[in-house]
XYZ file of C-alpha atoms in Angstrom:
105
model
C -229.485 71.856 -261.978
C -231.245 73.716 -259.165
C -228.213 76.063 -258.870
C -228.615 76.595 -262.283
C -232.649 76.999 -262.196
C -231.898 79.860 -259.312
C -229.296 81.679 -261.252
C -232.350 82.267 -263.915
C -234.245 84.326 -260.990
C -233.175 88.154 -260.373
C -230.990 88.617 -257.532
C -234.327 89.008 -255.624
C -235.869 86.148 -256.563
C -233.268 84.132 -255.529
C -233.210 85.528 -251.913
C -236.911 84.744 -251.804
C -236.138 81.194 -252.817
C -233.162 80.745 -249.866
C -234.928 82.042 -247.655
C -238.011 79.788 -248.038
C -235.394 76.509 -248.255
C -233.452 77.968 -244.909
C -234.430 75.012 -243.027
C -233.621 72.620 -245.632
C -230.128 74.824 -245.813
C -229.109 74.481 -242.462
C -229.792 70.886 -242.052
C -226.607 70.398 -244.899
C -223.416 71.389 -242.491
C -221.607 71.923 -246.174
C -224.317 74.445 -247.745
C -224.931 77.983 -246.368
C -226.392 80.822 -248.254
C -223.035 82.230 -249.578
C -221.955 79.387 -251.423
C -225.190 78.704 -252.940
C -224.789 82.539 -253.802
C -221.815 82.048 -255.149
C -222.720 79.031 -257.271
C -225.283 80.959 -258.533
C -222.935 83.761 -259.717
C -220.579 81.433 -261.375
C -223.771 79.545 -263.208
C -224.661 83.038 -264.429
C -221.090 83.683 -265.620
C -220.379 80.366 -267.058
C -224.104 79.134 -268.460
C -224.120 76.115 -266.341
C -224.873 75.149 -262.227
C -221.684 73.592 -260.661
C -221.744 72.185 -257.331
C -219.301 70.129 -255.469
C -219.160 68.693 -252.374
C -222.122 70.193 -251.192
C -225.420 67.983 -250.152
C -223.294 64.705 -250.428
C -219.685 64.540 -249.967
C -217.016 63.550 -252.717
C -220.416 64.022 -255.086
C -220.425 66.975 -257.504
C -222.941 68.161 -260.876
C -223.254 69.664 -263.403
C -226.554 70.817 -264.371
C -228.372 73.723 -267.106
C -231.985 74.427 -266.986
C -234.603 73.612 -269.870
C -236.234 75.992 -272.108
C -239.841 76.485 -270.272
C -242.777 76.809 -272.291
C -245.989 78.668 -270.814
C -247.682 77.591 -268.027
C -245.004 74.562 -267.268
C -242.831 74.882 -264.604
C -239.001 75.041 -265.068
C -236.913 71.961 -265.582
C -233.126 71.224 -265.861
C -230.980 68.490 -266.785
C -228.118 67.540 -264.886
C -225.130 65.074 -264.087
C -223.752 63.905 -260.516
C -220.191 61.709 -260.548
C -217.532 61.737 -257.991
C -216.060 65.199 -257.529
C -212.433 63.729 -258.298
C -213.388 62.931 -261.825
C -214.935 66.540 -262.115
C -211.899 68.235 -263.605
C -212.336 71.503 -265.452
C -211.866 69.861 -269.165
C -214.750 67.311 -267.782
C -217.063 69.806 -266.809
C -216.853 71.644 -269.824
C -217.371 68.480 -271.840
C -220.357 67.180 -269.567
C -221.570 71.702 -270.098
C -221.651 70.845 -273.902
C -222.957 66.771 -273.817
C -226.150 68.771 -271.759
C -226.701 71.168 -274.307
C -226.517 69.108 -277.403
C -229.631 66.964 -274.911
C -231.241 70.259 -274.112
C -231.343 71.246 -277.979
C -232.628 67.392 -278.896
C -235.370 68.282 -276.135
């Protein structure tokens, strides 16, 4: 869900944001700045973060973010399973089981 919290920000924002986690980046040898940047253009495209393979290998998401009221901060809901069961029929079926949750929320 944090890819798709960042793809919420303006491009700038989201610079801002990577470059005040760039030590947290680098200390993942699977994460650098263009595929986080490139996550964040898919969640933008497709309504939904997707990661795989990322922070934990063989471990992928799906996550959306939460309506936020005022003055809360932003949340999102998300699922983590092995990346071999993340096929693209799943994801799309985990992208609509978190929505249906999101408007129950």
């Amino acid at each position: 869900s944090g890819v798709a919290m960042l793809a919420t920000m303006d491009d700038e924002r989201v610079r801002e944001a990577l470059k005040a986690l760039d030590r947290e980046i680098t200390n993942h040898p699977r994460i650098t700045h263009n595929i986080l940047l490139r996550a964040v253009t898919a969640a933008r495209a497709n309504g939904y973060g997707l990661v795989r393979d990322t922070t934990v290998l063989g471990i992928g998401g799906v996550g959306v973010v939460l309506p936020a009221k005022a003055g809360r901060p932003m949340l999102g809901l998300g699922v983590a399973m092995p990346s071999e069961r993340l096929s693209a029929a799943r994801v799309e079926q985990i992208y609509r089981l978190l929505c249906e949750a999101r408007a129950k929320l």
